[in-house]
Coordinates of N, CA and C in Angstrom, one line a residue:
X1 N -10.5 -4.2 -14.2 CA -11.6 -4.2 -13.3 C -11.6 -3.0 -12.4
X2 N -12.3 -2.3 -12.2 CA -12.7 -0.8 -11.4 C -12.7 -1.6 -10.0
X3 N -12.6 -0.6 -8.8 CA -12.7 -0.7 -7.5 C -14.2 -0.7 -7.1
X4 N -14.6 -1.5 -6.1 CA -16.1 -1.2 -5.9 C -15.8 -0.9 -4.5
X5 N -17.0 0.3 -4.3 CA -17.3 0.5 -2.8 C -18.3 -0.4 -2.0
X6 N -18.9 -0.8 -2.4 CA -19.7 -1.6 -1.7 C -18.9 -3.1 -1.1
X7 N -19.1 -3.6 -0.1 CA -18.9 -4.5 0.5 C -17.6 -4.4 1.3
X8 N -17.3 -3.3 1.6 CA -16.4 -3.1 2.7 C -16.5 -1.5 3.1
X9 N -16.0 -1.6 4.3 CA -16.2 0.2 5.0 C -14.8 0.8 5.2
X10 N -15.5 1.7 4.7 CA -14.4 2.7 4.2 C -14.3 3.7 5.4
X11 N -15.5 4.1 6.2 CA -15.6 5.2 6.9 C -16.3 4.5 8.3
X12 N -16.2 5.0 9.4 CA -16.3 4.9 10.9 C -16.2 6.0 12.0
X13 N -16.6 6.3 13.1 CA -16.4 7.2 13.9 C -14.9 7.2 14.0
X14 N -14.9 8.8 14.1 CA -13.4 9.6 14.2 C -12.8 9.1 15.1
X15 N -11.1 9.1 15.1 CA -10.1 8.2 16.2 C -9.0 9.3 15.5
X16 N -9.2 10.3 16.3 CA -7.8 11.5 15.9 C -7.7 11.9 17.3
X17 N -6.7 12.6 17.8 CA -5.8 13.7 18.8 C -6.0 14.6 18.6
X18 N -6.2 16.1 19.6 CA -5.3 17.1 18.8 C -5.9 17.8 18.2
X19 N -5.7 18.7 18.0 CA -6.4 20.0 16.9 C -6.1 19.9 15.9
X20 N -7.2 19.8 14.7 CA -7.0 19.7 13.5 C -6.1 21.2 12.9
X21 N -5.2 20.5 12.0 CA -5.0 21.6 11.1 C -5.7 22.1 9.9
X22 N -5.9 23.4 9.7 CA -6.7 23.9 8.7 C -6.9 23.1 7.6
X23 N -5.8 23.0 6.8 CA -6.0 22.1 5.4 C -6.5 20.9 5.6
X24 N -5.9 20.1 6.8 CA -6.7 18.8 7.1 C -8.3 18.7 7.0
X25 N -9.1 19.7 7.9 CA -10.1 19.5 8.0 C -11.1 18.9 7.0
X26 N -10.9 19.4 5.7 CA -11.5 19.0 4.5 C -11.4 17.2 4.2
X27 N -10.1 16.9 4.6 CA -9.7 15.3 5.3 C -10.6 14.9 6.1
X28 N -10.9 15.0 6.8 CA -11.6 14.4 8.3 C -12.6 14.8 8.2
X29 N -13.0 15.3 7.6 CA -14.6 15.4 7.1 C -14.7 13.9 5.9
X30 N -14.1 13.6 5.1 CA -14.2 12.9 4.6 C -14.0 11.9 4.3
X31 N -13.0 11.5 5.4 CA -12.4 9.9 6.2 C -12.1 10.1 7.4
X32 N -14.0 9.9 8.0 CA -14.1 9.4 9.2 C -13.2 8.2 9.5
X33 N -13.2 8.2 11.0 CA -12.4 6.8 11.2 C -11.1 7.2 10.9
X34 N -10.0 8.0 10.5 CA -8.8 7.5 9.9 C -8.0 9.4 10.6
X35 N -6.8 8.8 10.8 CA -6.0 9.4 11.7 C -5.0 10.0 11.0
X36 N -5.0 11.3 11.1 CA -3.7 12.2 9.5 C -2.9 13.2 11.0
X37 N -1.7 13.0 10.4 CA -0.6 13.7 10.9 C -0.7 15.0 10.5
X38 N 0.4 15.5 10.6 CA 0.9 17.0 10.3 C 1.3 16.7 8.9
X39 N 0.8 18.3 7.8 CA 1.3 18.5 6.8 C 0.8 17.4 5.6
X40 N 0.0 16.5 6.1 CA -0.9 15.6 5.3 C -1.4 16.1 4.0
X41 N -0.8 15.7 2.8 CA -1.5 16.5 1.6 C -2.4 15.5 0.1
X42 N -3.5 15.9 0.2 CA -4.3 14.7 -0.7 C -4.7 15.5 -2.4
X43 N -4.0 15.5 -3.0 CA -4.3 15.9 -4.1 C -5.6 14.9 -5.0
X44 N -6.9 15.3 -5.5 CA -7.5 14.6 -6.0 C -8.6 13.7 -5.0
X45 N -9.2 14.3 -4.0 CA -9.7 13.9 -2.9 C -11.0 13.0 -3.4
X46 N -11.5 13.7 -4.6 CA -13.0 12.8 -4.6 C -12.7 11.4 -5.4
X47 N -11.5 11.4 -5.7 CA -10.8 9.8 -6.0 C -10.1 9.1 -5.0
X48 N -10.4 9.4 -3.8 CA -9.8 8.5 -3.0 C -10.4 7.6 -2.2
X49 N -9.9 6.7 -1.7 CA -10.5 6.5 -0.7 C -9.8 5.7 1.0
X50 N -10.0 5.8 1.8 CA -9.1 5.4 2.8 C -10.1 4.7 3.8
X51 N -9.7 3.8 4.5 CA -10.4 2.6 4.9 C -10.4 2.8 6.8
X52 N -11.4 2.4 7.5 CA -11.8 2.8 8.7 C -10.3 2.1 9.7
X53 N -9.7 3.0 10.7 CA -8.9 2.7 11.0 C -7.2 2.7 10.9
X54 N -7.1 3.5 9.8 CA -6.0 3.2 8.9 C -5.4 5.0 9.9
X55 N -4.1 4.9 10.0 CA -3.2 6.3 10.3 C -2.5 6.8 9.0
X56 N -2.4 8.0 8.6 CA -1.5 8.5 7.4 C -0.9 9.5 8.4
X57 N 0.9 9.4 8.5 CA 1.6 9.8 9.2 C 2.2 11.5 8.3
X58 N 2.8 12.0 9.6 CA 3.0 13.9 9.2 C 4.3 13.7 7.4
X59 N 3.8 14.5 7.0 CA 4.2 15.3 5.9 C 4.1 13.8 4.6
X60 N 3.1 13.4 4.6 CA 2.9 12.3 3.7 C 1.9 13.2 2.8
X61 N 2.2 12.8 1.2 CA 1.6 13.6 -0.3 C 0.8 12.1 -0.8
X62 N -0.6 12.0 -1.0 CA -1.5 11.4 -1.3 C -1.3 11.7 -2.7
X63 N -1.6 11.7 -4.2 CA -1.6 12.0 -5.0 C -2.5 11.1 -6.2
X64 N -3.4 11.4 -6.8 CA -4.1 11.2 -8.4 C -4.3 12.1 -9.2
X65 N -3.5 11.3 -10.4 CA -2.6 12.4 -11.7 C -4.0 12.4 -12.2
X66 N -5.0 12.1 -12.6 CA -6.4 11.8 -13.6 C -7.5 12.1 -12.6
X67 N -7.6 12.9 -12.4 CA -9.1 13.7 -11.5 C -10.3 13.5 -12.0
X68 N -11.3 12.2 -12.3 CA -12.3 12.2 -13.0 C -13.1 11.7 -11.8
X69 N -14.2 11.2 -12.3 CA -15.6 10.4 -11.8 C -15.1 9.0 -11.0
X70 N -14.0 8.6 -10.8 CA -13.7 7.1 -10.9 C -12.9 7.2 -9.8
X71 N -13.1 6.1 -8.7 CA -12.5 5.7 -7.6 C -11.3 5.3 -8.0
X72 N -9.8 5.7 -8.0 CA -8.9 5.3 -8.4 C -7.5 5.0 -7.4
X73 N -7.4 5.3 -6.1 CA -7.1 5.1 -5.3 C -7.4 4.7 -3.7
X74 N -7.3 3.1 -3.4 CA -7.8 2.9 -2.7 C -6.7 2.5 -1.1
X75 N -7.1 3.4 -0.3 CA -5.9 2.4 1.4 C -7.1 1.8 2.3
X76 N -7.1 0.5 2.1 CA -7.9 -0.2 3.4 C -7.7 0.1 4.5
X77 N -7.8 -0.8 5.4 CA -8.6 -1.2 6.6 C -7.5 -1.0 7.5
X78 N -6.7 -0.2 8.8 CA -6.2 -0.8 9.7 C -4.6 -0.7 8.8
X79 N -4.4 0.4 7.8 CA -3.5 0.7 7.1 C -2.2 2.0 7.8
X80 N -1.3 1.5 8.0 CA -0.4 2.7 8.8 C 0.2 3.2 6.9
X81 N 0.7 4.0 6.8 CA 1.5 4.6 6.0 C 2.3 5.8 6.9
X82 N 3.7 5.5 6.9 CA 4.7 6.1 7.4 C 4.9 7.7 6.8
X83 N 5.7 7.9 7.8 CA 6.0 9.6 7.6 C 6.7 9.9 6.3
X84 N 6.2 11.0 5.1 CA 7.1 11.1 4.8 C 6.7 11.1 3.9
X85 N 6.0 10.0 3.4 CA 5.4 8.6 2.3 C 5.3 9.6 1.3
X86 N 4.8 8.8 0.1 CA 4.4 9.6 -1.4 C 3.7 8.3 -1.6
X87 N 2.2 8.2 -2.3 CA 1.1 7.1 -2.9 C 1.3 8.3 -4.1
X88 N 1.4 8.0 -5.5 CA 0.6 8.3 -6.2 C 0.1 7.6 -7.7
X89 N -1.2 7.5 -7.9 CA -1.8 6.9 -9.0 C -2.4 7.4 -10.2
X90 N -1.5 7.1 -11.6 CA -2.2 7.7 -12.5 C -3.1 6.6 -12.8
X91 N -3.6 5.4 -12.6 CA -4.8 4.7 -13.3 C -5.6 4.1 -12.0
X92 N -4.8 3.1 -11.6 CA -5.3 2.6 -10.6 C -4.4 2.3 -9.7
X93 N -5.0 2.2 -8.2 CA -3.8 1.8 -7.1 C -4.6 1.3 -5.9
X94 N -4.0 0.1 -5.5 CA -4.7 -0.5 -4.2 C -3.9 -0.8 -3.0
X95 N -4.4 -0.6 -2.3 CA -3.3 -0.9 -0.7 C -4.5 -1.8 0.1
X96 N -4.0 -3.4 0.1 CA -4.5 -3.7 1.0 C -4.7 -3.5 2.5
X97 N -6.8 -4.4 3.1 CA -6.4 -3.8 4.5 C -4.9 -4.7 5.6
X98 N -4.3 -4.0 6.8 CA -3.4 -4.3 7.7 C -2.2 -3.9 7.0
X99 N -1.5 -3.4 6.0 CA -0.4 -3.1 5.6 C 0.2 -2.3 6.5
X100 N 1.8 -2.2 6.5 CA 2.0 -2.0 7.2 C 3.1 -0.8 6.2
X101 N 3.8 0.5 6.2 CA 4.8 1.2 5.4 C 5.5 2.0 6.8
X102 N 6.5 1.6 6.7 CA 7.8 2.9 7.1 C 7.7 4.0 6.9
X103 N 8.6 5.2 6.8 CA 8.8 6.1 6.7 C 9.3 6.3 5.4
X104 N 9.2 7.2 4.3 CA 9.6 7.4 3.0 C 9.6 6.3 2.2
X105 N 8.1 5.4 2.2 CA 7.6 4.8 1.1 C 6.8 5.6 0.3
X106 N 7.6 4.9 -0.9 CA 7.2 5.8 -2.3 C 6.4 4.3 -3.2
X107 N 5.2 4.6 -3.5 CA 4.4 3.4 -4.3 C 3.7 4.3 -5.4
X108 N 3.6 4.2 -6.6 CA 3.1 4.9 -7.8 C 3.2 3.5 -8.9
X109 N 2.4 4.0 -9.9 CA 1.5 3.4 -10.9 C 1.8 4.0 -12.2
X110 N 2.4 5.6 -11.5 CA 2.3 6.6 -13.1 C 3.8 6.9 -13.2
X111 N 4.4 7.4 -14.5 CA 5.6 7.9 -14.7 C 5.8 8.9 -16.0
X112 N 6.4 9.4 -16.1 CA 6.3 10.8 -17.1 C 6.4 10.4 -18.1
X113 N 6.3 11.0 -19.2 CA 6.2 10.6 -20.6 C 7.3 11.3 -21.1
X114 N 8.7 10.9 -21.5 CA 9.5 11.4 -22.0 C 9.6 11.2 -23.6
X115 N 8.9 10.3 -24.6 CA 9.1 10.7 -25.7 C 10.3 11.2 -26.5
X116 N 9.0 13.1 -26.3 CA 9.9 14.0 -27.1 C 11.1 14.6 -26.3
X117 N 12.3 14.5 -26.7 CA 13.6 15.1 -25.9 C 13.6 17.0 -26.4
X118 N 12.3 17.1 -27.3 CA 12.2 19.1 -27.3 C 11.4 19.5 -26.7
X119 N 10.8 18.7 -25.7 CA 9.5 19.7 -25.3 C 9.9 18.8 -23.2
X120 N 9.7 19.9 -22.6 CA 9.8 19.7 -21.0 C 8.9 18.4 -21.0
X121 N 9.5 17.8 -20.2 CA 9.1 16.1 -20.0 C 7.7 16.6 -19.2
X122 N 8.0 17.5 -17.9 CA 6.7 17.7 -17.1 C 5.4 18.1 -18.1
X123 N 5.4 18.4 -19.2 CA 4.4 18.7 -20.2 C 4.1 17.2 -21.4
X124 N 4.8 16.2 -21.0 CA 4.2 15.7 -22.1 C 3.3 14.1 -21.5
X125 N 2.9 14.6 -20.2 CA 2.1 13.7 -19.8 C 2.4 12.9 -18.7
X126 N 1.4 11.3 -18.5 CA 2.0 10.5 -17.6 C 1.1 9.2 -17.8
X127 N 2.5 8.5 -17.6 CA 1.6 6.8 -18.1 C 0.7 6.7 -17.2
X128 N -0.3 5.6 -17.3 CA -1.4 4.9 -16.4 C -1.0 3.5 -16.6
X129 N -0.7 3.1 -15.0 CA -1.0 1.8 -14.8 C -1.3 1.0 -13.6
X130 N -1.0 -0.1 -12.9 CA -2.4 -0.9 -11.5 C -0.9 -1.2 -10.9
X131 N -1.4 -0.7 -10.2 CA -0.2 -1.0 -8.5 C -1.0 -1.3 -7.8
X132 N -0.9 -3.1 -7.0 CA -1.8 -3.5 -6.0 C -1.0 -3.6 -5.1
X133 N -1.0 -3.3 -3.6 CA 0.0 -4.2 -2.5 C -1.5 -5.2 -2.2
X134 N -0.9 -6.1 -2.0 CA -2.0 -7.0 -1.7 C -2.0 -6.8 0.5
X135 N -3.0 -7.5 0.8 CA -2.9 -7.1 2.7 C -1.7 -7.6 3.7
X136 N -2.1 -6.9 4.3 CA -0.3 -7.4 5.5 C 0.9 -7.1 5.0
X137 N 1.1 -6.7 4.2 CA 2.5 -6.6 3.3 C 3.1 -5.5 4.5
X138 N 4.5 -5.3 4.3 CA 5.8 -4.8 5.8 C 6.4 -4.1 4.6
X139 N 6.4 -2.8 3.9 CA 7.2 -2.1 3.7 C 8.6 -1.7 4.1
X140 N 9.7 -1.9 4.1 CA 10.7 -1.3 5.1 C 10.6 0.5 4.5
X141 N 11.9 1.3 5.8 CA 11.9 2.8 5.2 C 13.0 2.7 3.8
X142 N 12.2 3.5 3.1 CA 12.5 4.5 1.6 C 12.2 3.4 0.5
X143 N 11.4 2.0 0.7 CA 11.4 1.3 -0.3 C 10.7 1.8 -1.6
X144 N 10.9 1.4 -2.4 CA 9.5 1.9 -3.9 C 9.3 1.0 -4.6
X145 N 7.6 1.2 -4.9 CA 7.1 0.0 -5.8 C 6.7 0.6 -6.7
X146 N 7.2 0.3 -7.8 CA 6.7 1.4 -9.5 C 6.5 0.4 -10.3
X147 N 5.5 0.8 -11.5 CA 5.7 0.1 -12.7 C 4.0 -0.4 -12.6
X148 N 3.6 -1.5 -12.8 CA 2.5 -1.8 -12.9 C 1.9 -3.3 -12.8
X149 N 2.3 -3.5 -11.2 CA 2.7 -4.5 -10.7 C 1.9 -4.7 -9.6
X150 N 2.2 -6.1 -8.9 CA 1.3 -6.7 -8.0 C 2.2 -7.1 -6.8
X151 N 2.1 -6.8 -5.2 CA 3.0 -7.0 -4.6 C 1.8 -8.2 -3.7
X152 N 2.3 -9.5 -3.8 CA 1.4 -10.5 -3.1 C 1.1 -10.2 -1.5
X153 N -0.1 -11.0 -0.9 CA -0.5 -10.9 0.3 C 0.6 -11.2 1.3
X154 N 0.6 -10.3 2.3 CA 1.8 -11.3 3.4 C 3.4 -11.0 2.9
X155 N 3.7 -10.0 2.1 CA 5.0 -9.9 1.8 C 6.1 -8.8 2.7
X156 N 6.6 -9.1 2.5 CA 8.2 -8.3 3.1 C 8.9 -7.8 2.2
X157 N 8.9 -6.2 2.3 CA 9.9 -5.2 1.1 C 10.8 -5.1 2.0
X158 N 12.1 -5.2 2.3 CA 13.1 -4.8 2.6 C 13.5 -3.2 2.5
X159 N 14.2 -2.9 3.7 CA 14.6 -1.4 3.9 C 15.2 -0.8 2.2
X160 N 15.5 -0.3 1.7 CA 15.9 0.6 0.0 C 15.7 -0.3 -0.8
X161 N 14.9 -1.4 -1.1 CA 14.6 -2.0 -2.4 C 13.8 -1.2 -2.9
X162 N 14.0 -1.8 -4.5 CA 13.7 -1.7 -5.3 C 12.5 -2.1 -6.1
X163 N 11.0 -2.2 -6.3 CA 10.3 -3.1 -6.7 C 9.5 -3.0 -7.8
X164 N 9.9 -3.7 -8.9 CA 9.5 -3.2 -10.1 C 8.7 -4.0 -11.2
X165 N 8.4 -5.4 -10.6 CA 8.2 -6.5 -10.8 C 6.8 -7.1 -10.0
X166 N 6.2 -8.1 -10.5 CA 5.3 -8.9 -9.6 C 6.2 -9.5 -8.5
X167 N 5.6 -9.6 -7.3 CA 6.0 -10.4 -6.4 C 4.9 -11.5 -5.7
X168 N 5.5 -12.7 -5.5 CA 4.8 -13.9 -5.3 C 4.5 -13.7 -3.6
X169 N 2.7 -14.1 -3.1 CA 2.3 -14.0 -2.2 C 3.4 -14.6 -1.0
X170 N 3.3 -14.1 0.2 CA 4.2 -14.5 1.2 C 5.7 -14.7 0.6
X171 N 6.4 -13.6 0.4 CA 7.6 -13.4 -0.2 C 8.8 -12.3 0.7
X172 N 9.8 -12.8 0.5 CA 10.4 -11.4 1.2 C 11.5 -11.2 0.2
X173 N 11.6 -10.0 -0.3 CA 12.4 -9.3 -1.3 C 13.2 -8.3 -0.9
X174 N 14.4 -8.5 -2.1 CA 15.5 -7.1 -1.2 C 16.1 -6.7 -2.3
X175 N 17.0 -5.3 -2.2 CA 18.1 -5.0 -3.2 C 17.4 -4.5 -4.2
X176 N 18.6 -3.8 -5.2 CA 18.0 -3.0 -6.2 C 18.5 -4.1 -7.7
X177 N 17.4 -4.1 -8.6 CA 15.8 -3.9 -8.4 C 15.9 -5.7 -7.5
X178 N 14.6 -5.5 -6.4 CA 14.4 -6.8 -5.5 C 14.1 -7.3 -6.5
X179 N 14.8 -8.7 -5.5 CA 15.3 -9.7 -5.7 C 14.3 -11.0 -4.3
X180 N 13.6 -12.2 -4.5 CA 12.9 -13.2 -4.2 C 14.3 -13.4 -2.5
X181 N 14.2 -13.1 -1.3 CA 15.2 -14.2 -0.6 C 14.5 -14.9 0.3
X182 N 13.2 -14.6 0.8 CA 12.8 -16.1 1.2 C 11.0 -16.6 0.6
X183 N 10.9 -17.4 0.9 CA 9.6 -17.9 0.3 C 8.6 -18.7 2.1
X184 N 7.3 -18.5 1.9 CA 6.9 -19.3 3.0 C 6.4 -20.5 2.7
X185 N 6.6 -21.6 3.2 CA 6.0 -22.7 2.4 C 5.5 -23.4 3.8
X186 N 4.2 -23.5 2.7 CA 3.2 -24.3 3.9 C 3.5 -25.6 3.9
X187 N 4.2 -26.2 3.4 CA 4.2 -27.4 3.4 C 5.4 -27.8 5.2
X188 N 6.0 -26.7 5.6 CA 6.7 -26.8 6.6 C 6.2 -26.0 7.5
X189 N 5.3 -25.1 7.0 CA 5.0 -23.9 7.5 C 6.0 -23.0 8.6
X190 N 7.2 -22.8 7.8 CA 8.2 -21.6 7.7 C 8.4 -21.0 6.3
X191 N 9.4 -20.3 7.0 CA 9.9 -18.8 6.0 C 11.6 -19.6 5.5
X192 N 11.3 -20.1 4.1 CA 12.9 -20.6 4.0 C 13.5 -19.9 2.7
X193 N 15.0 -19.8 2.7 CA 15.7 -18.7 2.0 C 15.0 -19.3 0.5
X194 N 15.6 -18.7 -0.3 CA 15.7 -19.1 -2.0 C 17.0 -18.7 -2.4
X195 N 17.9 -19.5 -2.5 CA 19.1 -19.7 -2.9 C 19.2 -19.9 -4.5
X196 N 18.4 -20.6 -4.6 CA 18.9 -20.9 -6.7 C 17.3 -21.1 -6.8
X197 N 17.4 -21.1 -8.0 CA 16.2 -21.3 -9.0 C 15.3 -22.6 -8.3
X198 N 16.4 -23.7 -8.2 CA 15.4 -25.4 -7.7 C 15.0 -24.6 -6.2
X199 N 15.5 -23.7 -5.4 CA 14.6 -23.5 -4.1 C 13.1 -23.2 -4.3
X200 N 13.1 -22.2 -5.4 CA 12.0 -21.7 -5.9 C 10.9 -22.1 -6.1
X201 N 11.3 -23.9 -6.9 CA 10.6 -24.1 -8.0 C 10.3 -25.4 -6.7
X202 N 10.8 -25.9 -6.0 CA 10.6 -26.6 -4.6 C 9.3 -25.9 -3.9
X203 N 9.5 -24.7 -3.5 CA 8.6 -24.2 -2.7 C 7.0 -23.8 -3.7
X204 N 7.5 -23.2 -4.9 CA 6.2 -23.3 -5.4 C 5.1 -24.6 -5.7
X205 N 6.1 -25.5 -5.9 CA 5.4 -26.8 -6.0 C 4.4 -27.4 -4.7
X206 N 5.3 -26.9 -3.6 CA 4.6 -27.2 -2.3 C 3.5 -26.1 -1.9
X207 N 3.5 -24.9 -2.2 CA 2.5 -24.1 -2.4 C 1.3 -25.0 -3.4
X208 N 1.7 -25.7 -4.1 CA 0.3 -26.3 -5.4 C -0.4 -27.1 -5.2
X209 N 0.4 -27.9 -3.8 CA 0.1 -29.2 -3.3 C -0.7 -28.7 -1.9
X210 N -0.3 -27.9 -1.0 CA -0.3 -27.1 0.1 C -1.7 -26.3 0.5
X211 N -1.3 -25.1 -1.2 CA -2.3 -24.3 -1.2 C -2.2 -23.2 0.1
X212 N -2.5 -21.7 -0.7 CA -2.7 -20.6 0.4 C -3.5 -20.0 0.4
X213 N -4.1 -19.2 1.3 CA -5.3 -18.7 1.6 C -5.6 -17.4 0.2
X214 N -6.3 -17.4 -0.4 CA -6.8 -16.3 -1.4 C -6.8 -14.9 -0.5
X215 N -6.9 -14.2 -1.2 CA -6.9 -12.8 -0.9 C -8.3 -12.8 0.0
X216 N -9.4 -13.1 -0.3 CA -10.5 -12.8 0.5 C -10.5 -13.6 1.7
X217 N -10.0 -15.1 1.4 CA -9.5 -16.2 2.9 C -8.7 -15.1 3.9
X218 N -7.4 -14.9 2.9 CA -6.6 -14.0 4.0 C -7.2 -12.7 4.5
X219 N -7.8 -11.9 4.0 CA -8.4 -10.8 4.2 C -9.0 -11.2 5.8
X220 N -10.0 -12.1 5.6 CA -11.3 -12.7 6.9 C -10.0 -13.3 7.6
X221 N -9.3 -13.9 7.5 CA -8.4 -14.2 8.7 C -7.8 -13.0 9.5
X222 N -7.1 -12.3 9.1 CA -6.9 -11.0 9.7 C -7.9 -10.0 10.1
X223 N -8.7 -10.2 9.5 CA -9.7 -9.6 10.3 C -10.4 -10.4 11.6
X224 N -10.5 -11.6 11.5 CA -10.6 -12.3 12.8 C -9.5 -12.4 13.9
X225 N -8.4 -12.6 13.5 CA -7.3 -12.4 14.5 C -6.5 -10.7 14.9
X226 N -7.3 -10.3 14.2 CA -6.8 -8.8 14.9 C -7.8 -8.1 15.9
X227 N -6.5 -7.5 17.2 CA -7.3 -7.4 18.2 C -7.2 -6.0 18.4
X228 N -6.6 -5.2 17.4 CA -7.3 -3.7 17.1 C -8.0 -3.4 16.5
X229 N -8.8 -2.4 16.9 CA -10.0 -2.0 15.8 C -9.4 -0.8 15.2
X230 N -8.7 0.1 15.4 CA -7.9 1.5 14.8 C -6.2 1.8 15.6
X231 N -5.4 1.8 14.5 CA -4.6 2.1 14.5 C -4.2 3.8 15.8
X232 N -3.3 3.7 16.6 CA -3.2 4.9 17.2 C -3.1 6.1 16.7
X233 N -4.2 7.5 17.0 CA -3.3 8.0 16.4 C -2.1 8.7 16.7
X234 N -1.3 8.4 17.9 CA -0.3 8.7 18.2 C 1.1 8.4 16.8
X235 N 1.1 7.2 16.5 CA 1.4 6.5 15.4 C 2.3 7.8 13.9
X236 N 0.8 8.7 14.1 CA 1.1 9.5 12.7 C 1.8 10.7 13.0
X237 N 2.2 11.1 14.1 CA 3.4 12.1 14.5 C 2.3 13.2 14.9
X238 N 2.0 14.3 14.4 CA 1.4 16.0 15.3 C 1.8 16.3 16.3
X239 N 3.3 16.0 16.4 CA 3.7 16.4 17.3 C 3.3 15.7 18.6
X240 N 3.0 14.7 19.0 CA 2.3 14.5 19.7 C 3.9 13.4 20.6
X241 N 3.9 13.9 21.7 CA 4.7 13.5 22.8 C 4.1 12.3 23.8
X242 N 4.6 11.3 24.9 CA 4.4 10.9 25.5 C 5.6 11.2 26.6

């Protein structure tokens, strides 16, 4: 399924500091609303798209490997992306809105095509595949999500995991490659560890019985209880002191 632009806003009146930098400007002409640091680099601009609100902090690389007609990378609503960062998507890639990323998150979709071991790997292409963070998800710094996978609404990556795998909505994961350590269950409505397999299979059952808000439920809830409308842009670094 393709991303659709309609029914959510992408763009808003500007919320920046500061004197733009040259290269930026071609940015901020084209994502109103949204707040870029220093050294900000968007490779593949007319496939992007970034969501009203959202900060992209100094020396962060935007990146889409397949430059065509097709919206292929999307950052919602009220989205920080930490210093540093690297997004890049060879097919498809989505960042829910309110996410939250550290400093030196690395999230991609695409990976090289090694095959042939006679010919330079950087020449023989790059896979396509769908990397979704679903909303509110808490990145720690230098985590990475690769492969072609789904990271559930409400989750917790842990500081240097590893994520390579689906992860189940309201989850907190750690360690290389992450690993499930707590689950939220509404049935208590807390956050309790997962020790063995029966924790697991305990809490999912009470999720079935319980039930959690869908992606669009949770979307409109956070959007009702959030009482920012744009992220600072102090937030994305330019040097900017207090």
């Amino acid at each position: 399924m393709g991303f659709r632009r309609k029914g959510r806003q992408l763009c808003a009146a500007p919320c920046r500091t500061g004197k733009a930098m040259p290269e930026q400007n071609t940015a901020f002409r084209r994502f109103q609303g949204v707040s870029f640091g220093k050294n900000v680099q968007i490779l593949g601009l007319a496939n992007v798209a970034i969501g009203q609100g959202s900060a992209i902090g100094d020396d962060t690389w935007i990146n889409v490997c397949d430059r065509d007609d097709r919206l292929r990378l999307v950052i919602g609503q009220r989205v920080l992306v930490g210093r540093q960062s690297m997004i890049s998507a060879g097919g498809e890639l989505e960042i829910g809105d309110f996410c939250l990323f550290a400093p030196r998150v690395f999230v991609s979709d695409a990976d090289h095509v090694v095959d042939n071991i006679s010919r330079p790997y950087s020449e023989q292409g790059f896979t396509r595949g769908k990397v979704v963070v679903e909303e509110n998800c808490w990145l720690g710094i230098n985590t990475v999500i690769t492969g072609s996978i789904t990271v559930g609404r409400g989750c917790v990556v842990a500081a240097n995991a590893v994520v390579t795998r689906d992860v189940p909505p309201f989850s907190v994961v750690a360690g290389v490659p992450a690993v499930i350590l707590k689950m939220f269950n509404p049935a208590t409505n807390t956050w309790e560890h997962v020790r063995t397999p029966e924790d697991s299979e305990r809490i999912a059952a009470a999720r079935t019985v319980h039930g959690l808000p869908s992606r669009e439920e949770y979307r409109f809830i956070l959007h009702r209880t959030s009482k920012v409308g744009h992220l600072s842009p102090l937030l994305v670094g330019s040097g900017q002191c207090l």
